[in-house]
CSV table of C-alpha atoms in Angstrom, one decimal:
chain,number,residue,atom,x,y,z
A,136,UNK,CA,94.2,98.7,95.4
A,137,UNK,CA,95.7,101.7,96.6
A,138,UNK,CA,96.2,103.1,100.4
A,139,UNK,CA,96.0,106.7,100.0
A,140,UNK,CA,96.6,107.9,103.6
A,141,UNK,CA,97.7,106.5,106.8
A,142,UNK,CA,97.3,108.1,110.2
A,143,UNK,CA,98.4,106.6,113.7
A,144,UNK,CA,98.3,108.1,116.8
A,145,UNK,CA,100.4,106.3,120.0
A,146,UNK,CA,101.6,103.5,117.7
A,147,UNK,CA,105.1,102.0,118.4
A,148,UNK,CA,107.2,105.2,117.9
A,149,UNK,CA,104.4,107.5,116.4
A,150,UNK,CA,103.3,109.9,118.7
A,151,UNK,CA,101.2,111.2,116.0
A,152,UNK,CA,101.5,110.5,111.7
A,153,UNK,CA,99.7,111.6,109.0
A,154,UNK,CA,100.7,110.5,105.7
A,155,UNK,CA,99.2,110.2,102.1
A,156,UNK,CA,101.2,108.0,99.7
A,157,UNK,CA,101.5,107.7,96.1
A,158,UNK,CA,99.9,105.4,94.0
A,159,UNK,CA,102.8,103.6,92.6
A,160,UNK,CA,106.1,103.7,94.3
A,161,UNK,CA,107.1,105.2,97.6
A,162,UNK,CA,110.3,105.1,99.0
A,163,UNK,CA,110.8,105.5,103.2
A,164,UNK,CA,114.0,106.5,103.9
A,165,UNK,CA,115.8,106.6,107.0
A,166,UNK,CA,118.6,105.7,109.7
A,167,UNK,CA,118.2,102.5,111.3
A,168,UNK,CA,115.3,102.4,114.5
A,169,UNK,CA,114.1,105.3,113.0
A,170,UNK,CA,110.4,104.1,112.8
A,171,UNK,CA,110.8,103.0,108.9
A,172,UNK,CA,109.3,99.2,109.6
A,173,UNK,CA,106.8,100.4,112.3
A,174,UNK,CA,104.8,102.2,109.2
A,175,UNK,CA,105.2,99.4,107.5
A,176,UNK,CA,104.1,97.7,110.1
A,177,UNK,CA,101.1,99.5,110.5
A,178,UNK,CA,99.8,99.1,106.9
A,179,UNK,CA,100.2,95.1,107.1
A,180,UNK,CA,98.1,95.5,110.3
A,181,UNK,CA,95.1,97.4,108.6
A,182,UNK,CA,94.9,94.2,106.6
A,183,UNK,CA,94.8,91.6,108.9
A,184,UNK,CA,95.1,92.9,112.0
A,185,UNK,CA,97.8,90.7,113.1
A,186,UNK,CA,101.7,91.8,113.1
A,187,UNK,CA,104.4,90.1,112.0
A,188,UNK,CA,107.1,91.5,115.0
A,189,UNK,CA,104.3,91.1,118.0
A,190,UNK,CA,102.4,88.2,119.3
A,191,UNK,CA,100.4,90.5,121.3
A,192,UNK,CA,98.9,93.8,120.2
A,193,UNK,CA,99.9,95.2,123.5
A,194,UNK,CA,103.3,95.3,122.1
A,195,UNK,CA,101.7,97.7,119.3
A,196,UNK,CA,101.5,100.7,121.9
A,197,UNK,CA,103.6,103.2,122.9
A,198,UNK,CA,104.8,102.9,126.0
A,199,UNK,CA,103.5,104.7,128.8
A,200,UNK,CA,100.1,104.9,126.7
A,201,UNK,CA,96.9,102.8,127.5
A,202,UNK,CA,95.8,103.2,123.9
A,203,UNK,CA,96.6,103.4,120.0
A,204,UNK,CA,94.9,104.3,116.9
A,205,UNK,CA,95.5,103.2,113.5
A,206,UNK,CA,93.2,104.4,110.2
A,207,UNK,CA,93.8,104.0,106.5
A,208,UNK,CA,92.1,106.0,103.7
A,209,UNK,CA,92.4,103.2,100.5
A,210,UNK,CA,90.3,102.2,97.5
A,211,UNK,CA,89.7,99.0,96.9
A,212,UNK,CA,87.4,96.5,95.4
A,213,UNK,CA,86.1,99.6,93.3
A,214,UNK,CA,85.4,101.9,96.2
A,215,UNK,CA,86.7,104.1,99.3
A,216,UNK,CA,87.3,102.9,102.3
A,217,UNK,CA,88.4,103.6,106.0
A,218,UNK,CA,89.8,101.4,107.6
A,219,UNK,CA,90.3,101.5,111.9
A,220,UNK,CA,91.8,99.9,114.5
A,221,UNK,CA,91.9,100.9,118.0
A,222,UNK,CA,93.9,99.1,120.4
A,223,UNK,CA,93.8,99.3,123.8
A,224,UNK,CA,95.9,97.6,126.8
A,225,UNK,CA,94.4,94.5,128.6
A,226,UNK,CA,91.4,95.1,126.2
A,227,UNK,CA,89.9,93.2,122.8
A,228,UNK,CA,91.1,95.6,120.4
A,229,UNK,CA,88.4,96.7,118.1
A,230,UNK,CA,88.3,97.6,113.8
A,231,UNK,CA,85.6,99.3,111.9
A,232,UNK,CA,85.4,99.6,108.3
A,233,UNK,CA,83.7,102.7,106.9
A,234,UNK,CA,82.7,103.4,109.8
A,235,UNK,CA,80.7,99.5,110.9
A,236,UNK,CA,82.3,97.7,113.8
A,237,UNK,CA,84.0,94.4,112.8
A,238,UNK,CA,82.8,91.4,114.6
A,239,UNK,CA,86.2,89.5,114.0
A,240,UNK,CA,89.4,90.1,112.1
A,241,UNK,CA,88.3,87.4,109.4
A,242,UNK,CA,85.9,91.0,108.5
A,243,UNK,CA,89.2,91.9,106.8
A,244,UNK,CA,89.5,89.8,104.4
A,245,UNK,CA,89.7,91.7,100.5
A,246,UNK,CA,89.3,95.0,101.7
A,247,UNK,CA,92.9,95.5,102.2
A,248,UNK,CA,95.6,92.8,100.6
A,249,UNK,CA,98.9,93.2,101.1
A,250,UNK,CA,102.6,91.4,100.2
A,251,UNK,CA,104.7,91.8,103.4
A,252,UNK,CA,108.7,91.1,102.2
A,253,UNK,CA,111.0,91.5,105.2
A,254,UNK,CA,114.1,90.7,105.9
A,255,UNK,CA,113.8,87.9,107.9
A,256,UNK,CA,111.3,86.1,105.3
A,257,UNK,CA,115.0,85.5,103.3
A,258,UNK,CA,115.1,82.7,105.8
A,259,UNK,CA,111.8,81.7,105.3
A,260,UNK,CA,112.8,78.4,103.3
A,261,UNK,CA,115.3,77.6,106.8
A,262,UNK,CA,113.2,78.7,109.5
A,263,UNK,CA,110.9,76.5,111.3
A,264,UNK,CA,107.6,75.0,109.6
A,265,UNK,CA,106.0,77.6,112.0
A,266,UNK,CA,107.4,80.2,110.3
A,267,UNK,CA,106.1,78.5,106.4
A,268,UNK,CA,102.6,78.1,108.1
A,269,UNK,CA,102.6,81.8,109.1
A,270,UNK,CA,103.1,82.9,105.5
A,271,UNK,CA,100.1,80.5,104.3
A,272,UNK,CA,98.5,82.0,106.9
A,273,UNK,CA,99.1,85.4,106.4
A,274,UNK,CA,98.1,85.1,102.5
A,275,UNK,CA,94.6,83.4,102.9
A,276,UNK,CA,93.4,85.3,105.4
A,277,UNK,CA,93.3,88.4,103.4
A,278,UNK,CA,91.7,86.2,100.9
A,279,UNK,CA,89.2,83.8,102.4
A,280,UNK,CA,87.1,85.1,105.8
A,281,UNK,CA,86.4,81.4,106.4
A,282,UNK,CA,89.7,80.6,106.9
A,283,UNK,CA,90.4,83.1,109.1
A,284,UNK,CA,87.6,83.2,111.9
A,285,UNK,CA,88.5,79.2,111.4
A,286,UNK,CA,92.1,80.2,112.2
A,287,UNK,CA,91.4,82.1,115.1
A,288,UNK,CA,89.3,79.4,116.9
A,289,UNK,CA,91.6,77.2,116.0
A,290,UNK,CA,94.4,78.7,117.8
A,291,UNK,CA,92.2,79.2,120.7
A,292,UNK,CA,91.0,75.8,121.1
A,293,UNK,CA,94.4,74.5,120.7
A,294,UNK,CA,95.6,76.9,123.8
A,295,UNK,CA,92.6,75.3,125.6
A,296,UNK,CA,93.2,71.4,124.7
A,297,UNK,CA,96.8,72.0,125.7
A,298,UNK,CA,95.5,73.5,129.0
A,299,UNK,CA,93.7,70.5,129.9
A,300,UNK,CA,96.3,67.9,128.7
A,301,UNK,CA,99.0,69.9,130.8
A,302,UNK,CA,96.7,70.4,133.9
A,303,UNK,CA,94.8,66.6,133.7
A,304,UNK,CA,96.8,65.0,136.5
A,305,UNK,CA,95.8,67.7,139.2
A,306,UNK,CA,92.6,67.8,137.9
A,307,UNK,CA,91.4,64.8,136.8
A,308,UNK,CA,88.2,65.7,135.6
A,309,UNK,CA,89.4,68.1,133.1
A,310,UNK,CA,89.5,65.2,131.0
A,311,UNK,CA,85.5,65.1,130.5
A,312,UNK,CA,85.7,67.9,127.8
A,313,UNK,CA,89.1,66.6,126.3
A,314,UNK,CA,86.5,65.1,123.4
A,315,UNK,CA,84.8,68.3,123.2
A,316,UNK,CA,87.7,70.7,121.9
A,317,UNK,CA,89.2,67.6,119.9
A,318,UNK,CA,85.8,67.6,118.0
A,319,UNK,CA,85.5,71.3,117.6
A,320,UNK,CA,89.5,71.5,116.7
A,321,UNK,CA,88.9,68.8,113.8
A,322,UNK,CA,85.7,70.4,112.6
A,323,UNK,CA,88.3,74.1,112.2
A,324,UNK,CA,91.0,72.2,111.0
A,325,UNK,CA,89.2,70.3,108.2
A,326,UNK,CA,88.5,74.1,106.8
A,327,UNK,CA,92.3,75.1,107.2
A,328,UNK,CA,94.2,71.9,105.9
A,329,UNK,CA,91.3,72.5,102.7
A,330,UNK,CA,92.4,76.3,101.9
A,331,UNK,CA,95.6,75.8,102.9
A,332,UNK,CA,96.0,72.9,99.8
A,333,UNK,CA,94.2,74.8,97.1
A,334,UNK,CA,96.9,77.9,98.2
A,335,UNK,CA,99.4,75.1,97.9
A,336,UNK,CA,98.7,74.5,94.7
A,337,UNK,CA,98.5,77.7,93.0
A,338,UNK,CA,102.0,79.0,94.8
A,339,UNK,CA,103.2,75.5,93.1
A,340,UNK,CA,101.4,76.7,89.9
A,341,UNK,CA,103.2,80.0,90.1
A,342,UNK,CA,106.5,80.0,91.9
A,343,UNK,CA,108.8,77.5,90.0
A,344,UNK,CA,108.5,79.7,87.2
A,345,UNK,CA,109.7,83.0,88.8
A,346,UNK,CA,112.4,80.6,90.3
A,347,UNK,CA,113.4,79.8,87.2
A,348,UNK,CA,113.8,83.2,86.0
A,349,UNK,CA,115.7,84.9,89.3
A,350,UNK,CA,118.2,81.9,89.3
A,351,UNK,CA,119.1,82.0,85.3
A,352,UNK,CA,117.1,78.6,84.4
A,353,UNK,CA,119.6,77.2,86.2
A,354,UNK,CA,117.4,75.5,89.2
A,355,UNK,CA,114.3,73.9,89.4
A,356,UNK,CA,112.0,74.8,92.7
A,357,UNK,CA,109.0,72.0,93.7
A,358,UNK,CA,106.5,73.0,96.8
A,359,UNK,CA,104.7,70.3,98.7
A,360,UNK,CA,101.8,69.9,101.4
A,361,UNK,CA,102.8,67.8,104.4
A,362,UNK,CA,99.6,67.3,107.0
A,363,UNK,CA,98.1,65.1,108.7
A,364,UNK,CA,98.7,60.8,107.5
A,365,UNK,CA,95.2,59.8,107.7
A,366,UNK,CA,94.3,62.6,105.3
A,367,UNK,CA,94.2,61.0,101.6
A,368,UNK,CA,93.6,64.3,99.7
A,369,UNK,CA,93.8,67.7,100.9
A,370,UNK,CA,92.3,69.6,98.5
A,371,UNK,CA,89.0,67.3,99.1
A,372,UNK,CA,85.7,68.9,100.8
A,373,UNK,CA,86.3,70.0,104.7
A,374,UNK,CA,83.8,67.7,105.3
A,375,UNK,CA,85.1,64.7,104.0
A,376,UNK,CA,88.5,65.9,105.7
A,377,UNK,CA,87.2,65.9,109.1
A,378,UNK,CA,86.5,62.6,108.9
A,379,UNK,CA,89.7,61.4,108.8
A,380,UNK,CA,91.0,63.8,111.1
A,381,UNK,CA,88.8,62.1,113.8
A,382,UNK,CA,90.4,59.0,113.1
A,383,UNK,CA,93.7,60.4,113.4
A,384,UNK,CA,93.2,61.7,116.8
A,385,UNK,CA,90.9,58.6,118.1
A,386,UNK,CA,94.2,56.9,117.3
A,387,UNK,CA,96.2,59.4,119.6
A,388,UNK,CA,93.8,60.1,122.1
A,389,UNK,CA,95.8,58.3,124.7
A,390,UNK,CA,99.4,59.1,123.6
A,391,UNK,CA,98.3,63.2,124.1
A,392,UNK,CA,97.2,62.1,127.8
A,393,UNK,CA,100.6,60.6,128.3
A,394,UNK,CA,102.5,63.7,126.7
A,395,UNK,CA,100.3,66.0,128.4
A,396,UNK,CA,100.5,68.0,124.6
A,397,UNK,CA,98.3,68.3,121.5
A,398,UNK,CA,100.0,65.6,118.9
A,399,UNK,CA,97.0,65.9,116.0
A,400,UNK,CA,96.5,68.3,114.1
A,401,UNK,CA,97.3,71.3,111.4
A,402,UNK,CA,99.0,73.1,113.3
A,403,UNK,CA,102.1,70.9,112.8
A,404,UNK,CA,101.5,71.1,109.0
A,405,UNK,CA,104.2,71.8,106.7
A,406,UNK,CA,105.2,73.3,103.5
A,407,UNK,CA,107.8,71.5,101.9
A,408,UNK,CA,110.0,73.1,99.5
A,409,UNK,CA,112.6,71.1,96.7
A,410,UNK,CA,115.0,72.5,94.8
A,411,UNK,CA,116.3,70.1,92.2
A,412,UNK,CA,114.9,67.5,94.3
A,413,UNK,CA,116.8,68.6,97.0
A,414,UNK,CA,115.1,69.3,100.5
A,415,UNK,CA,115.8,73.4,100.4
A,416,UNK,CA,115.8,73.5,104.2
A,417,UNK,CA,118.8,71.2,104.3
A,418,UNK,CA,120.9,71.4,101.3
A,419,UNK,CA,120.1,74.6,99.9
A,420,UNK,CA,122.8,77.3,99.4
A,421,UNK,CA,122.4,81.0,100.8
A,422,UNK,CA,121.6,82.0,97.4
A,423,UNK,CA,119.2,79.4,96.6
A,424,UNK,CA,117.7,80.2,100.1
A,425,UNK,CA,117.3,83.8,99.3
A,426,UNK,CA,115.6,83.3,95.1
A,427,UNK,CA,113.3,80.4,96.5
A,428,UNK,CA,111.8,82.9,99.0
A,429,UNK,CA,111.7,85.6,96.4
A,430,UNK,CA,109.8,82.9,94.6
A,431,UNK,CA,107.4,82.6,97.0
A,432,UNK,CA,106.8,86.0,98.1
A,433,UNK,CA,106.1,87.1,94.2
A,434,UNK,CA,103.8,84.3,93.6
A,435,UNK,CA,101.7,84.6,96.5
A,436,UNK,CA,101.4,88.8,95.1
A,437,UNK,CA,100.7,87.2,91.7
A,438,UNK,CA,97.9,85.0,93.3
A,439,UNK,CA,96.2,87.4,94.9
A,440,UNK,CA,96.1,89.7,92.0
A,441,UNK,CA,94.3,86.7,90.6
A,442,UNK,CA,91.8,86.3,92.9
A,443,UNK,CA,90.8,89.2,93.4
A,444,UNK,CA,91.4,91.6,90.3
A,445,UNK,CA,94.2,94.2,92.0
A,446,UNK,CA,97.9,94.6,92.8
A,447,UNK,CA,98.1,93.8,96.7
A,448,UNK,CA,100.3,96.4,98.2
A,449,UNK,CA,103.7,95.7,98.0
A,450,UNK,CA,106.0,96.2,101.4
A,451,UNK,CA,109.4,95.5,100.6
A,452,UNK,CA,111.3,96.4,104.4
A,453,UNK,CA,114.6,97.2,104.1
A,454,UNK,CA,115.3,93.4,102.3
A,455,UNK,CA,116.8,95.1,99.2
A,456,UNK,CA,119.9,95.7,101.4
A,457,UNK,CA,119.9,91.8,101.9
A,458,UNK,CA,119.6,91.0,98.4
A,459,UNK,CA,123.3,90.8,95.5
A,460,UNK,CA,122.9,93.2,92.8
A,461,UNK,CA,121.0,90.8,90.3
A,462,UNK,CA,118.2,89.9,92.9
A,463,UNK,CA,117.5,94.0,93.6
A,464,UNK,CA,116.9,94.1,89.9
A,465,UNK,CA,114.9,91.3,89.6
A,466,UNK,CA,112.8,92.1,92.2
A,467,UNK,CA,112.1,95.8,91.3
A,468,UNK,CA,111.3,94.7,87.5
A,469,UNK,CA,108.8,93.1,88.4
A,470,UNK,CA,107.2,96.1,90.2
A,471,UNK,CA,105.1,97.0,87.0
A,472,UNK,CA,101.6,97.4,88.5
A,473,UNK,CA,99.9,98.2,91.5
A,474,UNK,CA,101.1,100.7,95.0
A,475,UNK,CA,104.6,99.5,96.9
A,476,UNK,CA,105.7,101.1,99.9
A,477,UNK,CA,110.0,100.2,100.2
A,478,UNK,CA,112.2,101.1,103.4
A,479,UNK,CA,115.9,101.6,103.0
A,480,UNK,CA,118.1,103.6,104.8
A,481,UNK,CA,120.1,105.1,101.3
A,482,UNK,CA,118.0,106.4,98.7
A,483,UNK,CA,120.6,105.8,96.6
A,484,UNK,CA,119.7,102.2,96.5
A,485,UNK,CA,116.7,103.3,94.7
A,486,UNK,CA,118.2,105.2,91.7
A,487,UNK,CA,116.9,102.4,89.3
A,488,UNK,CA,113.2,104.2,90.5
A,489,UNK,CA,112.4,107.3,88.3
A,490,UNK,CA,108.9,107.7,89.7
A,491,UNK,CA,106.8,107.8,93.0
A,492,UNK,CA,107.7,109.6,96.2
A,493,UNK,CA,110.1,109.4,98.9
A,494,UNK,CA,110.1,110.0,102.8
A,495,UNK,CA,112.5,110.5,105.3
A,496,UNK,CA,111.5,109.3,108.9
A,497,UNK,CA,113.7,110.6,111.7
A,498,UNK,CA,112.4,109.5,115.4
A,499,UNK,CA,108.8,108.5,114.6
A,500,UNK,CA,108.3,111.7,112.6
A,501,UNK,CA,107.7,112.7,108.9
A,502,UNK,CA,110.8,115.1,108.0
């Protein structure tokens, strides 16, 4: 899987680019706000049309523009494709593949993978469980069109169900469709808590063992799944799922009234992460912080090479900086296969690379 060519047009910084990348390495070199994540950026879009700097594609455009354009020229799944998104201020943004207009983002899914590794994911194993359910997130929706379309409504019904709980008291008769969006919210989550167990287990499958190899064999990393109580087995059917995720929130029903908030439900699942036995989030060192997210970045590359047959694009933004001298080299050697894009603002960084082809951005422009 290969992006040949990128072109935006009014996107962040970009008043207009038109790049074509190698197939293996390419390095994007420049000064700091210089545009070097935003084309980054702009490739992890194309693949799931969601951004991982902006909750609102509004925050995509340029400003003083009404409109941007985004298209990539890749092969993949043993064909050409072009990929487009067009988005578009107080609008639905819209996406076409070769051409066809998307119905939903979920459309995305296997056309274009990609491996997003950013600086701040080096705190991924501290942050917030928020922050660990946006990388499951992120993984299977490229994978699974299911799970994403399920995603979406999820999110939107949640909005909604808070809404009402907020909003009950001054309008009491919100409350009539309460039972409605707690019904349709189990029936997406059942699908989500499902896919997001069997992802579980394969990143459990594959990143102790790339642990053990950044940290010397010195350190032994464990990854759990943390839902909902009245669910007995994750990795069960969705169906037999929702079940119990009706009896979790009959038993809550009148505790969300109270709160006036949404208390049931995946969205406060979590993925729990030992090291020696050790909760990571609380006792792990910097170090151990920074190899256990390498861990799980590399694994989740690995299992989507599995699934679907090719290298996901790499996009390693500017986090080699972040990373000791041992943890640069074990990342790049385990670039052997497949396209990665890497921003940094010295080359020289890079000298361990003999192949591929380098960039230098300077002000949103190709120089």
């Amino acid at each position: 899987m290969t992006v040949n060519g990128l072109t935006l047009d009014f996107f962040r910084n970009y008043t207009h680019l038109e790049v074509s990348f190698d197939p293996g390495v390419n390095v994007i070199v420049g000064e700091n706000a210089q545009g070097k994540t935003n084309l980054v950026e702009a490739v992890a879009y194309l693949s799931s049309a969601s951004s991982h700097r902006a909750r609102y594609d509004r925050e995509l455009i340029q400003f003083g523009i009404d409109r941007a354009f985004l298209k990539a020229e890749l092969f993949s799944r043993k064909r050409d494709y072009i990929l487009e998104a067009q988005l578009t201020r107080g609008m639905r943004r819209q996406l076409w593949s070769n051409g066809v207009r998307l119905k939903s983002a979920g459309e995305l899914a296997g056309i274009l993978t990609t491996v997003l590794f950013c600086p701040e994911d080096l705190y991924l194993i501290r942050a917030g469980a928020g922050d660990r359910r946006r990388f499951l997130d992120s993984c299977i929706c490229q994978l699974r069109p299911r799970y994403a379309a399920a995603l979406a409504e999820y999110h939107r019904l949640h909005e909604q169900k808070g809404r009402i709980l907020r909003d009950w008291e001054e309008k009491p008769s919100l409350l009539g469709a309460l039972d409605d969006y707690s019904l349709r919210m189990a029936q997406c989550g059942a699908i989500l808590i499902h896919y997001r167990a069997h992802f579980i287990k394969k990143l459990n499958q594959a990143a102790p063992a790339i642990h053990t190899d950044c940290s010397g064999g010195r350190e032994q990393l464990e990854l759990s799944y943390d839902t909902v109580s009245t669910v007995l087995d994750p990795l069960a059917s969705p169906k037999q799922i929702l079940g119990q995720l009706l009896d979790h929130q009959e038993r809550h029903r009148q505790a969300e009234i109270d709160s006036h908030s949404c208390l049931t439900g995946p969205h406060r699942d979590e993925l729990a992460i030992q090291i020696d036995g050790n909760l990571a989030k609380t006792f792990a060192s910097q170090g151990q912080v920074r190899t256990a997210a390498l861990a799980l970045k590399l694994a989740a590359r690995d299992i989507l090479y599995q699934d679907t047959g090719e290298w996901p694009v790499l996009l390693l933004d500017d986090v080699l900086s972040e990373l000791d001298h041992r943890r640069q080299e074990f990342v790049l050697n385990r670039i052997t296969s497949g396209q990665v894009l890497i921003t940094c603002c010295e080359d020289e960084k890079l000298a361990q690379l003999k192949t591929g082809r380098a960039f230098h951005i300077h002000a949103g422009k190709l120089v």
